[in-house]
Structure formats: C-alpha cells, structure tokens
Amino acid sequence: MTCKTASCCCGQLRIEVQGDSLGAGVCHCLACQQRTGSVFATLAAYAAPFAVTGTATEYVRTGDHGATFRFRFCPVCGSTVFHTEQGNDECVMVAVGAFADPDFPAPQDSIYECRKHAWVRLPDGITRYAKDTD
C-alpha cells in the first residue's frame, strides 16, 4: 500500500495517508477562498487511518448544510494542511498543495461554481455543481 505525506510550509505539521485518494475536488465557496487566501481550495479525500505529527491549531466552521468541519493548520507558518468533518472518522480531506506534488492527479469535481471567478479554467470533463453536493 502506498503512503503519501502532506506537510505545512515549514514542515512542523505533517499528515501521512495510506492508499489512493478517494477523490479530489475544487471548492469555490467564499469560506474556502478566505481560508486559503486563494480563489479556490483543492482537496483530496483519504480513508482512515491517517497519522498526524506536529502541533496543529484548529479552526471549526459550520457548512451550509449544518455539518461541522475542523480545519488544522500550522501555528508556526499558518499553512492549512487538512480537515475532518465532525462525526465522520472514516476519512480526512487533505489540501492538495500540501503534498507539494505537481504530478498530483486533476480534481474530478468542482463545487460552488456560483462563486467561481470568471477567469478560472478547470480541466475538461470535471463534474460541476452550482453549490454544495449535499
């Protein structure tokens, strides 16, 4: 089984995941734009178990459909590395950029396209949703 490690910019916070991604997606919601400081977030889901090393600061946010998400970021460099949904211990969402792998596969889904910046271009064939998929 393959293992992949994602980390913050300074390397203090790391997460090791096992196996292939369950899927990757892009989120254009305003909360993700503010959280990342970019115009979208790109996330990849991985099945548990996963191993975290280092210290994380947490930010908890409630989504549009009432789910609570716990974002973990490095208290030293501020990089967001991963998040989990409260009550769902089956998977973890990892920020694709934290893998620092330019060969990471393209996302399959794009959500909150109603908030997408007009100049953003995504791969052909991506599944698009106007809002959250729940």
Short mmCIF file of C-alpha atoms in Angstrom, two decimals:
data_model
loop_
_atom_site.label_atom_id
_atom_site.label_comp_id
_atom_site.label_asym_id
_atom_site.label_seq_id
_atom_site.Cartn_x
_atom_site.Cartn_y
_atom_site.Cartn_z
CA MET A 1 0.00 0.00 0.00
CA THR A 2 1.32 3.42 -0.90
CA CYS A 3 1.76 6.16 1.67
CA LYS A 4 1.81 9.88 0.96
CA THR A 5 2.84 12.68 3.27
CA ALA A 6 1.49 16.22 3.18
CA SER A 7 3.02 18.97 5.26
CA CYS A 8 2.87 22.64 6.03
CA CYS A 9 5.39 25.04 4.51
CA CYS A 10 7.84 24.85 7.44
CA GLY A 11 7.45 21.06 7.88
CA GLN A 12 6.32 21.19 11.51
CA LEU A 13 2.83 19.74 10.81
CA ARG A 14 2.51 16.56 8.72
CA ILE A 15 -0.16 14.05 7.84
CA GLU A 16 0.56 10.61 6.38
CA VAL A 17 -2.25 8.95 4.43
CA GLN A 18 -2.42 5.44 3.01
CA GLY A 19 -3.67 4.18 -0.33
CA ASP A 20 -5.09 6.08 -3.25
CA SER A 21 -7.21 9.18 -2.90
CA LEU A 22 -10.97 8.59 -2.69
CA GLY A 23 -11.28 11.59 -4.98
CA ALA A 24 -10.22 15.20 -5.32
CA GLY A 25 -12.23 18.33 -5.78
CA VAL A 26 -12.13 22.09 -6.04
CA CYS A 27 -14.29 24.30 -3.83
CA HIS A 28 -15.01 27.90 -4.85
CA CYS A 29 -17.13 28.85 -1.80
CA LEU A 30 -16.31 32.16 -0.20
CA ALA A 31 -15.26 30.48 3.07
CA CYS A 32 -12.64 28.38 1.23
CA GLN A 33 -11.46 31.45 -0.67
CA GLN A 34 -10.94 33.32 2.60
CA ARG A 35 -9.43 30.29 4.37
CA THR A 36 -6.84 29.64 1.68
CA GLY A 37 -6.21 33.21 0.55
CA SER A 38 -6.69 31.90 -2.98
CA VAL A 39 -9.69 31.83 -5.33
CA PHE A 40 -10.49 28.18 -4.51
CA ALA A 41 -9.41 25.25 -2.37
CA THR A 42 -8.26 21.94 -3.84
CA LEU A 43 -8.78 18.95 -1.55
CA ALA A 44 -8.23 15.21 -1.75
CA ALA A 45 -10.10 12.70 0.42
CA TYR A 46 -8.33 9.73 2.00
CA ALA A 47 -9.76 6.85 4.01
CA ALA A 48 -8.72 6.42 7.63
CA PRO A 49 -6.37 5.59 9.20
CA PHE A 50 -4.03 8.53 8.92
CA ALA A 51 -1.15 9.69 11.12
CA VAL A 52 -0.51 13.28 12.18
CA THR A 53 2.80 14.55 13.54
CA GLY A 54 3.48 18.01 14.90
CA THR A 55 1.19 20.52 16.51
CA ALA A 56 -1.91 21.91 14.82
CA THR A 57 -4.10 24.88 15.54
CA GLU A 58 -7.76 24.23 14.77
CA TYR A 59 -10.46 26.35 13.23
CA VAL A 60 -14.03 24.99 13.37
CA ARG A 61 -16.65 26.12 10.86
CA THR A 62 -20.21 25.06 10.14
CA GLY A 63 -21.04 24.46 6.49
CA ASP A 64 -24.17 25.45 4.60
CA HIS A 65 -25.93 22.17 5.40
CA GLY A 66 -25.06 22.19 9.12
CA ALA A 67 -22.01 19.90 9.06
CA THR A 68 -19.13 20.99 11.29
CA PHE A 69 -15.62 20.97 9.85
CA ARG A 70 -12.39 21.07 11.86
CA PHE A 71 -9.54 22.64 9.87
CA ARG A 72 -5.97 22.03 11.05
CA PHE A 73 -3.20 24.46 10.25
CA CYS A 74 0.36 25.03 11.40
CA PRO A 75 0.71 27.56 14.25
CA VAL A 76 4.22 28.40 13.02
CA CYS A 77 3.82 29.07 9.28
CA GLY A 78 -0.01 29.20 9.03
CA SER A 79 -0.39 26.62 6.25
CA THR A 80 -3.70 24.74 6.22
CA VAL A 81 -2.89 21.04 5.86
CA PHE A 82 -6.10 19.02 6.40
CA HIS A 83 -9.60 18.96 7.81
CA THR A 84 -12.17 16.49 9.04
CA GLU A 85 -15.94 16.55 9.36
CA GLN A 86 -17.11 16.23 12.93
CA GLY A 87 -18.75 12.85 13.45
CA ASN A 88 -17.11 11.32 10.36
CA ASP A 89 -13.99 9.39 11.35
CA GLU A 90 -13.88 7.46 8.08
CA CYS A 91 -11.91 9.98 6.02
CA VAL A 92 -9.75 13.09 6.03
CA MET A 93 -9.57 15.90 3.48
CA VAL A 94 -6.00 16.98 2.68
CA ALA A 95 -5.04 20.21 0.95
CA VAL A 96 -3.57 19.04 -2.37
CA GLY A 97 -0.92 21.77 -2.30
CA ALA A 98 0.40 20.36 0.99
CA PHE A 99 1.65 17.31 -0.92
CA ALA A 100 3.93 19.60 -2.95
CA ASP A 101 3.48 17.22 -5.89
CA PRO A 102 2.97 18.85 -9.32
CA ASP A 103 2.02 15.41 -10.70
CA PHE A 104 -0.96 15.04 -8.34
CA PRO A 105 -3.99 13.98 -10.43
CA ALA A 106 -6.51 16.60 -11.52
CA PRO A 107 -9.71 17.03 -9.49
CA GLN A 108 -12.88 15.25 -10.57
CA ASP A 109 -15.40 17.67 -9.04
CA SER A 110 -15.89 21.43 -8.74
CA ILE A 111 -18.37 22.77 -6.20
CA TYR A 112 -19.78 26.23 -5.59
CA GLU A 113 -19.32 27.15 -9.24
CA CYS A 114 -21.75 30.01 -8.49
CA ARG A 115 -18.81 31.63 -6.64
CA LYS A 116 -16.09 30.69 -9.17
CA HIS A 117 -14.01 33.56 -10.51
CA ALA A 118 -14.80 34.02 -14.21
CA TRP A 119 -11.16 33.68 -15.28
CA VAL A 120 -10.61 30.28 -13.58
CA ARG A 121 -10.30 27.40 -16.09
CA LEU A 122 -10.61 23.79 -14.93
CA PRO A 123 -9.95 20.50 -16.75
CA ASP A 124 -12.41 19.27 -19.33
CA GLY A 125 -14.73 16.56 -18.06
CA ILE A 126 -14.82 17.79 -14.47
CA THR A 127 -18.21 17.37 -12.76
CA ARG A 128 -19.60 20.78 -11.82
CA TYR A 129 -22.05 21.74 -9.08
CA ALA A 130 -23.56 25.20 -8.59
CA LYS A 131 -23.44 24.74 -4.78
CA ASP A 132 -22.52 22.06 -2.25
CA THR A 133 -23.20 18.46 -3.31
CA ASP A 134 -25.11 17.51 -0.13
#
